Tab-separated table of C-alpha atoms and ligand atoms in Angstrom:
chain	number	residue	atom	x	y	z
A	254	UNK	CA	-14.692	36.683	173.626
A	255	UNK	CA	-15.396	32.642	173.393
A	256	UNK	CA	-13.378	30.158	171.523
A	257	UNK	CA	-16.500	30.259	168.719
A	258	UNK	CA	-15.873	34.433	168.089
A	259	UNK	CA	-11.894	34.084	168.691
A	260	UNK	CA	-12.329	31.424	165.542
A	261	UNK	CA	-13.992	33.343	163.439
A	262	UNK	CA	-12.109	36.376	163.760
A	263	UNK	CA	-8.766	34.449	162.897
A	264	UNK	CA	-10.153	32.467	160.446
A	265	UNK	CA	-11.725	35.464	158.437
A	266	UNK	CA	-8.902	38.533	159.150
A	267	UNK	CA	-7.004	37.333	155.905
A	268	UNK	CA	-10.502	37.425	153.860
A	269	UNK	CA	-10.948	41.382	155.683
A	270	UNK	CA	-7.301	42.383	154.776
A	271	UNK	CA	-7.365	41.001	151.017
A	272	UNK	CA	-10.639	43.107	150.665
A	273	UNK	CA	-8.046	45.690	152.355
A	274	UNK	CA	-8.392	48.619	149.989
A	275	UNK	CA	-12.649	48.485	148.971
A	276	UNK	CA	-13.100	48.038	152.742
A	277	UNK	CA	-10.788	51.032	153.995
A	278	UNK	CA	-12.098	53.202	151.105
A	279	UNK	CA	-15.884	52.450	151.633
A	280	UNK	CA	-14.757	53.407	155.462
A	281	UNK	CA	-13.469	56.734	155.082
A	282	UNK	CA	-15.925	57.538	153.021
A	283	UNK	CA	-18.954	56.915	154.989
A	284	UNK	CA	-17.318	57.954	157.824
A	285	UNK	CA	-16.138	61.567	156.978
A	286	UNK	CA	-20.050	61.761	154.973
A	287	UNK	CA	-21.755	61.194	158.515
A	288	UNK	CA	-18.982	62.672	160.732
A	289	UNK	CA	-17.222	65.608	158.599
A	290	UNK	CA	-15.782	67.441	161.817
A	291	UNK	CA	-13.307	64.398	161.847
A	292	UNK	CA	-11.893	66.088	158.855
A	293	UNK	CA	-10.322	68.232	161.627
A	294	UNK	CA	-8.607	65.179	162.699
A	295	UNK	CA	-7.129	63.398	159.735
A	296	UNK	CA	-4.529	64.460	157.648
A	297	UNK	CA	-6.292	65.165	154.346
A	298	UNK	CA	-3.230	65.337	152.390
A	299	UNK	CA	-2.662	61.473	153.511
A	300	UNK	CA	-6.247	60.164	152.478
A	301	UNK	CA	-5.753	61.691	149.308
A	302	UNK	CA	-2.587	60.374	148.269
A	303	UNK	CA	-3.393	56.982	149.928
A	304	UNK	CA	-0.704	57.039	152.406
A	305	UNK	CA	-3.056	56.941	155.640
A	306	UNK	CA	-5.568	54.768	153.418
A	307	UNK	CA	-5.084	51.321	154.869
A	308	UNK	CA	-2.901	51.851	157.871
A	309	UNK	CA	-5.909	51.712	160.199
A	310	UNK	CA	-7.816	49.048	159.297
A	311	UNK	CA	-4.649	47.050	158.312
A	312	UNK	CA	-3.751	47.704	161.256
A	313	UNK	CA	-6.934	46.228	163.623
A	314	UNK	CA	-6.675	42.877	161.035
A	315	UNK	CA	-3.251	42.476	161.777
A	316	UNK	CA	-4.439	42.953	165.880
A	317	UNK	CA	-6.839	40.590	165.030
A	318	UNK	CA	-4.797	37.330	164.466
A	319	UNK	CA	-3.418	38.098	168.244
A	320	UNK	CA	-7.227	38.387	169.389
A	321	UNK	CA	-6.439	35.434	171.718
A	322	UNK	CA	-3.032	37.357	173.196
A	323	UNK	CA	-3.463	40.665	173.067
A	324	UNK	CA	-0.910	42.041	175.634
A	325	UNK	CA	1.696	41.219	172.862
A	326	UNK	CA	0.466	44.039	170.693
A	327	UNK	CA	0.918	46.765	172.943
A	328	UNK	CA	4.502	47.756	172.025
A	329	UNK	CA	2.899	48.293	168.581
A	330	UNK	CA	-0.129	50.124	170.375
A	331	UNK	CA	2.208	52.372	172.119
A	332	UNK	CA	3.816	53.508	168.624
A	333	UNK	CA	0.716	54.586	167.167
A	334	UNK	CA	-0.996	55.529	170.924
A	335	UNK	CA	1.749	58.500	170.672
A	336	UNK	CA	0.387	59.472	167.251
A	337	UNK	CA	-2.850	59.165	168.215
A	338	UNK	CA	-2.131	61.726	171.443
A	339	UNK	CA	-0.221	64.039	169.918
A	340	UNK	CA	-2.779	64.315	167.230
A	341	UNK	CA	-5.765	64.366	169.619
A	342	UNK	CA	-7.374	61.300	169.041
A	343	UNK	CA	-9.963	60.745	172.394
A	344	UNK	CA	-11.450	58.186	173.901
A	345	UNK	CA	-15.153	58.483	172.626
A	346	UNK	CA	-13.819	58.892	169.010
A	347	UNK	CA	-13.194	55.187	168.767
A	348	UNK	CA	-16.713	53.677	168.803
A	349	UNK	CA	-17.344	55.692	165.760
A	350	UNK	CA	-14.768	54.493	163.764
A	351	UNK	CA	-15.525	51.351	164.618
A	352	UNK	CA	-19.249	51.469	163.769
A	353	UNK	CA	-17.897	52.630	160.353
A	354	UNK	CA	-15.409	49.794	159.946
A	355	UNK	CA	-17.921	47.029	160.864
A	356	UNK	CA	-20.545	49.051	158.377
A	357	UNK	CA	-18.072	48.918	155.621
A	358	UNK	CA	-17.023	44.979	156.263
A	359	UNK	CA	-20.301	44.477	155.801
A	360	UNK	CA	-21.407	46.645	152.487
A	361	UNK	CA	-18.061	45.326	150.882
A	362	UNK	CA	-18.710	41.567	151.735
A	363	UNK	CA	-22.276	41.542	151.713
A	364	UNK	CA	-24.270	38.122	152.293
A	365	UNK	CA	-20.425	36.839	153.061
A	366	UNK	CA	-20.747	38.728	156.438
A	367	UNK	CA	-23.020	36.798	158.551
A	368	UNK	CA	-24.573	37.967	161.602
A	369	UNK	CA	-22.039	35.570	163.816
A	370	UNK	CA	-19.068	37.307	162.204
A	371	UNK	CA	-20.294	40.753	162.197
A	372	UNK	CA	-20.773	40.200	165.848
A	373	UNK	CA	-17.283	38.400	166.598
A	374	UNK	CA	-16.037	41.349	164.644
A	375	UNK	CA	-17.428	44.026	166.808
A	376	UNK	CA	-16.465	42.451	169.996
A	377	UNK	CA	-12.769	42.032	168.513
A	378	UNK	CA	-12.575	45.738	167.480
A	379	UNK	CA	-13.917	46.584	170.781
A	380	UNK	CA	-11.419	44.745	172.997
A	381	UNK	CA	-8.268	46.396	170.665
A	382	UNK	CA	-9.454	49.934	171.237
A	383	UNK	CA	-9.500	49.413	174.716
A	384	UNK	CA	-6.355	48.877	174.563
A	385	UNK	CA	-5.606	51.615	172.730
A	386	UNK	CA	-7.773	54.151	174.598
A	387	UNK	CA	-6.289	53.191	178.147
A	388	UNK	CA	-2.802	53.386	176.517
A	389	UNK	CA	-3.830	56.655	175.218
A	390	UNK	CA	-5.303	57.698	178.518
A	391	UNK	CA	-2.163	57.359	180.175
A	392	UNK	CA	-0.327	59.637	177.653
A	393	UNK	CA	-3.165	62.114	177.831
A	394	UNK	CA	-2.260	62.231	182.088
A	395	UNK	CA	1.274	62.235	181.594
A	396	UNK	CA	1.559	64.818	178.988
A	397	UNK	CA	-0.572	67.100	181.731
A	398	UNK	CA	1.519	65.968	184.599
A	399	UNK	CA	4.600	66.547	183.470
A	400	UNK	CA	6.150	70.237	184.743
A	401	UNK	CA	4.670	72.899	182.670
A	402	UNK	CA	2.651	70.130	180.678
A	403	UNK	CA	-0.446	70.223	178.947
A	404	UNK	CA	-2.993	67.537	177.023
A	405	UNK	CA	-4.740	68.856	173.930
A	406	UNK	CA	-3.423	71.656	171.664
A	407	UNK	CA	-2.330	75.438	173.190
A	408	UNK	CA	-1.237	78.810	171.230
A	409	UNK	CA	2.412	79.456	170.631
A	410	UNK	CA	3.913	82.553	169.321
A	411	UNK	CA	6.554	82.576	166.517
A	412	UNK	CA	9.529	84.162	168.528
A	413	UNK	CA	12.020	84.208	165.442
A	414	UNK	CA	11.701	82.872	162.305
A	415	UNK	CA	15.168	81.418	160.382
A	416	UNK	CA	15.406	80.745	156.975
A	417	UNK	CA	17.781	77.706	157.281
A	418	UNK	CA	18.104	76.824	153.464
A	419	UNK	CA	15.614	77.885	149.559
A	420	UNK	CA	13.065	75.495	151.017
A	421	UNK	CA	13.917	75.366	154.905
A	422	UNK	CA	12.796	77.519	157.992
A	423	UNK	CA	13.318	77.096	161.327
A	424	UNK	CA	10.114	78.473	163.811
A	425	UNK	CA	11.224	79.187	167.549
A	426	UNK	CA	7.692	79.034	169.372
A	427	UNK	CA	7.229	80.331	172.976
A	428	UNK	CA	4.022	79.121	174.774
A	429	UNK	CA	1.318	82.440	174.959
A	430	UNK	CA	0.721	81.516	178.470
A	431	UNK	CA	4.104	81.912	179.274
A	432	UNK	CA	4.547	78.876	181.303
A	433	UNK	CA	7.525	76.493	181.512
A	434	UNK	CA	8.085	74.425	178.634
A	435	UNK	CA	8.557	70.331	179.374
A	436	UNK	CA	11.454	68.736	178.808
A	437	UNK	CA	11.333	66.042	175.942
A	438	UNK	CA	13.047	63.048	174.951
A	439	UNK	CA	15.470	63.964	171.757
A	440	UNK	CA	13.290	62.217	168.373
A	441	UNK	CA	10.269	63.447	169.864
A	442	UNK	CA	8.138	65.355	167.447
A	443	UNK	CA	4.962	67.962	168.174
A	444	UNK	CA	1.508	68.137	166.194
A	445	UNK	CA	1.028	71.889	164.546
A	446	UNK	CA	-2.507	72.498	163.835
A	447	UNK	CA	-3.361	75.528	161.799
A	448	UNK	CA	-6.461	76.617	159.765
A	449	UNK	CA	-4.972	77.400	156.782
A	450	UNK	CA	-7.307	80.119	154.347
A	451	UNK	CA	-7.748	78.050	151.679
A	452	UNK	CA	-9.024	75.055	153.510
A	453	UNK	CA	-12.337	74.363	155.353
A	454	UNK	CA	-11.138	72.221	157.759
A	455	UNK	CA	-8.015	72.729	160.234
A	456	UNK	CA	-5.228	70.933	159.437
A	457	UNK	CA	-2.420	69.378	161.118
A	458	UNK	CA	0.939	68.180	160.834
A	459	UNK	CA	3.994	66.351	162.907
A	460	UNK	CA	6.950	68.054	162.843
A	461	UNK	CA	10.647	67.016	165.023
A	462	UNK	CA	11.717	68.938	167.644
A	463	UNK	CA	14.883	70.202	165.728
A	464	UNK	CA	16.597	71.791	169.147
A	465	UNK	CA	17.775	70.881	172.613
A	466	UNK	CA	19.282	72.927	175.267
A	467	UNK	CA	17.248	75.472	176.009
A	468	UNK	CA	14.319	75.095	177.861
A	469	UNK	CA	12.806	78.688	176.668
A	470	UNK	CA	11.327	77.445	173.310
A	471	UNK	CA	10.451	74.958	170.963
A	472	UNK	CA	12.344	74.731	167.595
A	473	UNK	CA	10.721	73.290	164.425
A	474	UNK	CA	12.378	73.032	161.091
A	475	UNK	CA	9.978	73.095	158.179
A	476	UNK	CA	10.510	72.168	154.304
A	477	UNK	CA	8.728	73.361	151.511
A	478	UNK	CA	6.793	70.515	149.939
A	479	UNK	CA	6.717	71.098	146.411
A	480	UNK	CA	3.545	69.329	145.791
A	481	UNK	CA	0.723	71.628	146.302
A	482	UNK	CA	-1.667	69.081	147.793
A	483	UNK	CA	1.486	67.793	149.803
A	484	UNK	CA	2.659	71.566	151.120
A	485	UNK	CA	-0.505	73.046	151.914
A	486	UNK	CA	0.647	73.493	155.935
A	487	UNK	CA	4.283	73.995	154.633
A	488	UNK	CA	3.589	76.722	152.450
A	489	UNK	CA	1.108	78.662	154.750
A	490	UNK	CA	4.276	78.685	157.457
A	491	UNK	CA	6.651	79.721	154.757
A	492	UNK	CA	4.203	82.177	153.556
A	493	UNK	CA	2.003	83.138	156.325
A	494	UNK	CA	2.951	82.575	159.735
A	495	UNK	CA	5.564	85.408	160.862
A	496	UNK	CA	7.299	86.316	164.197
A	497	UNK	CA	4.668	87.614	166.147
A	498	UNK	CA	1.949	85.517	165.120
A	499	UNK	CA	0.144	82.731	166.825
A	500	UNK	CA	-0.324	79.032	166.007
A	501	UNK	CA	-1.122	75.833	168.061
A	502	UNK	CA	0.641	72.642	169.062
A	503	UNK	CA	0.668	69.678	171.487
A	504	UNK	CA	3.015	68.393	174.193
A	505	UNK	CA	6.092	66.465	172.555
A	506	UNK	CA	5.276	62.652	171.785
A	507	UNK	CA	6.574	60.326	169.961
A	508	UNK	CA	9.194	56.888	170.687
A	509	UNK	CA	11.665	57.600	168.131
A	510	UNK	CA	13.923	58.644	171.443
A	511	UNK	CA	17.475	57.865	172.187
A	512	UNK	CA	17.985	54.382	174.314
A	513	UNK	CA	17.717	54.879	178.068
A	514	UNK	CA	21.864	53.618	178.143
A	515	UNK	CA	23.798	56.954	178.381
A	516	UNK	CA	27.241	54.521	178.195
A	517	UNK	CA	26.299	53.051	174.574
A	518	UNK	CA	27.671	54.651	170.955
A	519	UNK	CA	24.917	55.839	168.886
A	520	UNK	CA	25.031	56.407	165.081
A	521	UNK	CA	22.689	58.901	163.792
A	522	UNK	CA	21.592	58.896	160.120
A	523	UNK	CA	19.707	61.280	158.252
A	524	UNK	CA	18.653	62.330	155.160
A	525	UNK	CA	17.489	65.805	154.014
A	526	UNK	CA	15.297	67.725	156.108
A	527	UNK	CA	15.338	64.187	158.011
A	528	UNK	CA	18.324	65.882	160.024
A	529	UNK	CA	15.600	67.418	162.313
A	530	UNK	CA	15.205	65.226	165.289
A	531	UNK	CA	18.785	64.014	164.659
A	532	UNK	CA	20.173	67.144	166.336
A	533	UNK	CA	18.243	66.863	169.737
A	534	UNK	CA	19.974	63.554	169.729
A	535	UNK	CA	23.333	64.815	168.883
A	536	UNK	CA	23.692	67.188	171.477
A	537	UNK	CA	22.007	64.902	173.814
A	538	UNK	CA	24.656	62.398	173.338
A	539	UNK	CA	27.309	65.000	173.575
A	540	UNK	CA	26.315	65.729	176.856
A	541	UNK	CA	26.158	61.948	177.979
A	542	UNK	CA	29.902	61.660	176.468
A	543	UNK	CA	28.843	59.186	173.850
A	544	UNK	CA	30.721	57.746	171.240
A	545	UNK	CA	28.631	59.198	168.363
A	546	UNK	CA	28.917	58.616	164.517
A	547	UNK	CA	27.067	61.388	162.934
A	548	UNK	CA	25.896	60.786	158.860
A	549	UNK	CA	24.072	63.376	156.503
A	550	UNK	CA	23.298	62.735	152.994
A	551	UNK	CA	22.151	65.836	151.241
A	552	UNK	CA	21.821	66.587	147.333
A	553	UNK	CA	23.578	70.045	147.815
A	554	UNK	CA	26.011	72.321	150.442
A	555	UNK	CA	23.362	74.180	149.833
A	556	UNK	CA	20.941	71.967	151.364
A	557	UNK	CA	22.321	71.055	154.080
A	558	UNK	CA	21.133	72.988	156.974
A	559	UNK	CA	22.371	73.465	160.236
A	560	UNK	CA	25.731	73.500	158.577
A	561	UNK	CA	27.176	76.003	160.955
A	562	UNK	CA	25.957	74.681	164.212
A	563	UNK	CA	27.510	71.459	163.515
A	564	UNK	CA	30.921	72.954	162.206
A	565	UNK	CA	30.613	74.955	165.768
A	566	UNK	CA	29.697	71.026	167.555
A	567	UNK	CA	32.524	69.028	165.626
A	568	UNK	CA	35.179	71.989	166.790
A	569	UNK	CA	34.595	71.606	170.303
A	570	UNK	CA	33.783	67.884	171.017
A	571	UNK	CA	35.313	64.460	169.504
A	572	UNK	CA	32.616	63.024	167.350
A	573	UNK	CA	32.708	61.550	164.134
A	574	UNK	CA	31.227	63.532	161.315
A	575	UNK	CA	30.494	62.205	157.722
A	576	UNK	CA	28.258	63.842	154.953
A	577	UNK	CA	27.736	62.692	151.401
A	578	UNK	CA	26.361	65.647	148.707
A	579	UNK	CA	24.807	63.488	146.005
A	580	UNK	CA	25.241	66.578	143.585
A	581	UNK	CA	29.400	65.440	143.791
A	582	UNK	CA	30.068	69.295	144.987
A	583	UNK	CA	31.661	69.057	148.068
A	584	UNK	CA	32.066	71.999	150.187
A	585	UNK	CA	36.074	73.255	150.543
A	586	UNK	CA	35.828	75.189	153.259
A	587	UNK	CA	34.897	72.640	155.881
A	588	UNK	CA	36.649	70.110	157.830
A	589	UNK	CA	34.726	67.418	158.671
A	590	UNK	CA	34.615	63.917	156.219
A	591	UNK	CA	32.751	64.900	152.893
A	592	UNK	CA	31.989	62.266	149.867
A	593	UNK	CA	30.253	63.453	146.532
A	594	UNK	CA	27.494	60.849	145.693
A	595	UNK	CA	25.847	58.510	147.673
A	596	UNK	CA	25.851	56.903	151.093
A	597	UNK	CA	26.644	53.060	149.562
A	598	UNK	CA	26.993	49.935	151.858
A	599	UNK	CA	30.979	50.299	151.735
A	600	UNK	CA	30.626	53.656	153.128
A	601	UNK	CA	28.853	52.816	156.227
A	602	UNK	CA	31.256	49.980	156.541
A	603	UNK	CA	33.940	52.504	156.803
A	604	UNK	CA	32.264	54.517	159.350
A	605	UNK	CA	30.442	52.464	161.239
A	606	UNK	CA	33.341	50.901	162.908
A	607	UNK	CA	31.263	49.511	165.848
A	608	UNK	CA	28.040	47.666	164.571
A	609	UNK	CA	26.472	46.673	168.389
A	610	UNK	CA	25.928	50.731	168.343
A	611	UNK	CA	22.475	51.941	168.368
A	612	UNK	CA	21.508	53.297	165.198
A	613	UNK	CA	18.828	55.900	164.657
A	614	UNK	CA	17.978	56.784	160.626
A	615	UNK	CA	15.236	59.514	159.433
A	616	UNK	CA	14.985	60.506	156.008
A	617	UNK	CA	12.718	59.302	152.938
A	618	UNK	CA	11.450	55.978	153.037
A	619	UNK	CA	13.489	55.481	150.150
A	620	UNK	CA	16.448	56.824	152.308
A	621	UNK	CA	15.687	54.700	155.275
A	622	UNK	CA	14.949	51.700	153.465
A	623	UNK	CA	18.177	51.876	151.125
A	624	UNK	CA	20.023	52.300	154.823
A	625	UNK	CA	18.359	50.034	156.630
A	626	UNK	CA	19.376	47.232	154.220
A	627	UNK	CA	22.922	48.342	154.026
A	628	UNK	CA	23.395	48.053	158.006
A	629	UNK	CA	22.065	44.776	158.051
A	630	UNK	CA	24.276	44.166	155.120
A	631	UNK	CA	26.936	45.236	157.174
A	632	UNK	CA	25.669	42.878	160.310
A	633	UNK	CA	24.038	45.090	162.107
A	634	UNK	CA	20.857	43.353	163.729
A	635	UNK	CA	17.798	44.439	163.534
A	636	UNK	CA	17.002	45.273	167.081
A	637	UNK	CA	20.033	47.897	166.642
A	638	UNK	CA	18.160	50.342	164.037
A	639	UNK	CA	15.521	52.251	165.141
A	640	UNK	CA	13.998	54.606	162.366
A	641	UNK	CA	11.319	57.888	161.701
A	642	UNK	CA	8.739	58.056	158.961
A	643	UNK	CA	7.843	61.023	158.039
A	644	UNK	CA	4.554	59.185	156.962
A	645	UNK	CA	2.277	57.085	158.360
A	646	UNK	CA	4.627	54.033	159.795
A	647	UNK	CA	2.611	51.166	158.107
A	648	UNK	CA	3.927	52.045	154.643
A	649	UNK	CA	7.875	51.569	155.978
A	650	UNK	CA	7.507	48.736	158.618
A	651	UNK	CA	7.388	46.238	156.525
A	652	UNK	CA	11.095	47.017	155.377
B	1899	HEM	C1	-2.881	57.078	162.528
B	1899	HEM	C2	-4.365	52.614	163.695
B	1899	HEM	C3	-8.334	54.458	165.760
B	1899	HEM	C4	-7.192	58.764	163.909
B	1899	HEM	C5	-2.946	55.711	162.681
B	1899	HEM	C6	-1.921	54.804	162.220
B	1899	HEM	C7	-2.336	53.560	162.537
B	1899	HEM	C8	-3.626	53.671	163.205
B	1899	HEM	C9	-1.577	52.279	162.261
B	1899	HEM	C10	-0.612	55.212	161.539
B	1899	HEM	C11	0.407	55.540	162.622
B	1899	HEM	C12	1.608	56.356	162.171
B	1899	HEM	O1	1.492	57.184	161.290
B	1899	HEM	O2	2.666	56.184	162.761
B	1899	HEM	C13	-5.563	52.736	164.377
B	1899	HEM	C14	-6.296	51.631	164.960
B	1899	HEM	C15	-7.407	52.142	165.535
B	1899	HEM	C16	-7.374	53.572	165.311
B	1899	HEM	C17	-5.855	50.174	164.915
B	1899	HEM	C18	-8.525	51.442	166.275
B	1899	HEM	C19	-8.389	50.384	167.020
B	1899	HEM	C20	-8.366	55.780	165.441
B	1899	HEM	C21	-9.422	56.678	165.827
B	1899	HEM	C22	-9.117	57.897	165.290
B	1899	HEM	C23	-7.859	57.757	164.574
B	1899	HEM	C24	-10.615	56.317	166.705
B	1899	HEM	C25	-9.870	59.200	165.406
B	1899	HEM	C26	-10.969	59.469	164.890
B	1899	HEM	C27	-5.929	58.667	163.372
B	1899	HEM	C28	-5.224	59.777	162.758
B	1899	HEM	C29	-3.968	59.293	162.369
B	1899	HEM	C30	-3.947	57.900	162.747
B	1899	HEM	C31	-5.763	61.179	162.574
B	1899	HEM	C32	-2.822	60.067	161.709
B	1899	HEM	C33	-2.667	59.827	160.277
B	1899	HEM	C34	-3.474	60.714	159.387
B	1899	HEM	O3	-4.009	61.743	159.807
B	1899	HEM	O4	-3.544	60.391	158.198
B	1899	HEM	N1	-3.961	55.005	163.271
B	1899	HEM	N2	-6.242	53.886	164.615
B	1899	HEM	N3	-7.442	56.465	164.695
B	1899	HEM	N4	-5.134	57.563	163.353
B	1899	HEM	FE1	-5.669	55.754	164.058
């Protein structure tokens, strides 16, 4: 790009992102009208509630201030590149999108968007996806070069099924072609993808890794969602998918992972069914001899799942072990730390002894954000806390 188009581009990305919302909508709109197999792709359940809405396009205006300096971006690339892969996302699906995008700039700004900025525009959202698609392209080889790996989506067969809690089970999947399984970093999280009756389109979902240790299956721990729009995958593998039957995934992505340093204390924090790729992590670091501070906030005993795998963890190896039921109804018959109510600052003060630890959080974005500001409260920095959305990152990393 010249100096003239790098101008533009900088000087009109606020304009684009105030117009954030018509443009995005206008977007997905004309996009899914002339492309509706990319239906397939997107998480329907996100356009509707608005949670995927603006991430995107948000997303290439924020890229767009750094038009001039892109290789600073690609840390934030490589967060959504592993989203991208695990979801499927290829390299000839990007020109469409961003033949919608421009079209939409345009209809929403009209006479506003001139020819010279159209065209500065193109040639800006060409130059981020390619860095997205060779980012991409070198997750698509590594997932297939890894031992036992594979790039798109294969069958799995539910091996057992465990109802962990009311609203919780666990699915142990085996690959159908039998094959070795990869290992994955602990925090990494696979892409389900099931065509569920009542839908036309296929639909799929992220879900942690909730297991680590044995290298014959893959263990994912589902909650209901109680929202029907919300649960439509969670309820057909509640309701529909049983031992026996088959359903497909893709190879474990995601950056969420514990830091390379096998010598440095972690804390892990979760919330709810946020516990999931908290385990992985725990046993991980059990093996590397960490010093590990382990923190659950639940509403009930109930609730809390993997209860009796961690009781079996905290017998056998020195870690600390804190959970807070927000119902007040602690459970008697257990020995680790228990507080009824809620995780407050002063808590985490008290258990957090060492604040250079790293800390990993994964719960609501409610959850993580009430955390997040209590550990900084604390003087933890920033660098220290690494965290999981369950939802489309742009909506927590602003926190
Ligand atoms: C998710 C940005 C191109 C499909 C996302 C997210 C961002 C983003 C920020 C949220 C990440 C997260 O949840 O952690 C971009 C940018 C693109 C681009 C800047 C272009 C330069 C594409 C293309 C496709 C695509 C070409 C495929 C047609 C998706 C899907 C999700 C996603 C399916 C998951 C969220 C959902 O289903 O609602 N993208 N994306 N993206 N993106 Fe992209």
């Amino acid at each position: 790009m010249n100096q003239h188009e790098i101008d533009i581009v900088k000087s009109t990305a606020p304009v684009l992102a105030q117009y954030g919302e018509q443009i995005t909508t206008c977007f997905y709109r004309n996009l899914f009208e002339a492309h509706p197999e990319l239906l397939n792709v997107f998480n329907r359940t996100n356009q509707r509630t608005g949670r995927q809405q603006t991430a995107l396009a948000n997303t290439v205006y924020a890229a767009a201030q750094h038009i001039d300096q892109l290789h600073v971006l690609v840390p934030v690339v490589k967060q959504i590149a592993h989203k991208h892969r695990s979801i499927g996302v290829k390299a000839e699906h990007y020109p469409i999108v961003g033949e919608f995008l421009l079209g939409a700039i345009k209809e929403v700004l009209g006479d506003s968007a001139t020819d010279d900025i159209l065209a500065a525009w193109k040639k800006a959202y060409g130059d981020i996806a390619d860095i997205f698609i060779s980012v991409e392209k070198e997750m698509y080889e590594q997932a297939e070069g890894a031992k036992g790996g594979w790039s798109d989506y294969k069958p799995f067969v539910v091996a057992k099924k465990v109802k962990e809690s009311s609203d919780v089970y666990s699915f142990y999947l085996k690959p159908v072609d039998q094959n070795p399984l990869p290992t994955f970093l602990p925090g990494q999280y696979v892409s389900v993808r099931v065509q569920v009756p009542s839908e036309e389109f296929m639909s799929i979902r992220q879900y942690s890794l909730s297991d680590f240790g044995d290298q014959s299956y893959y263990r994912i721990t589902v909650k209901r969602e109680v929202n029907v729009a919300e649960g439509e995958v969670s309820a057909y593998l509640h309701d529909h998918v049983e031992v026996g039957n088959e359903i497909e995934m893709s190879a474990p992505a995601g950056d969420f992972v514990l830091e390379q340093s096998e010598e440095h204390p972690v804390v892990l924090i979760s919330g709810g069914v946020g516990i999931t790729p908290t385990m992985p992590m725990l046993k991980k670091s059990i093996e590397e001899h960490r010093d590990i501070t382990f923190i659950h906030a639940v509403r009930t005993k109930e609730q809390h799942i993997f209860k009796d795998d961690l009781q079996e963890l905290f017998a056998k190896y020195p870690f600390s072990y804190h959970v807070a039921y927000s119902d007040g109804d602690v459970d008697a018959d257990r020995t680790y730390d228990q507080k009824a109510g809620r995780i407050i600052r002063d808590d985490l003060q008290k258990w957090c002894k060492n604040t250079e630890a790293s800390f990993y959080i994964c719960g609501s974005p409610l959850f993580m954000e009430e955390m997040i500001k209590s550990l900084k409260a604390i003087g933890v920095k920033s660098e220290s806390i690494h965290f999981e959305a369950f939802t489309p990152k742009m909506s927590v990393a602003v926190t």
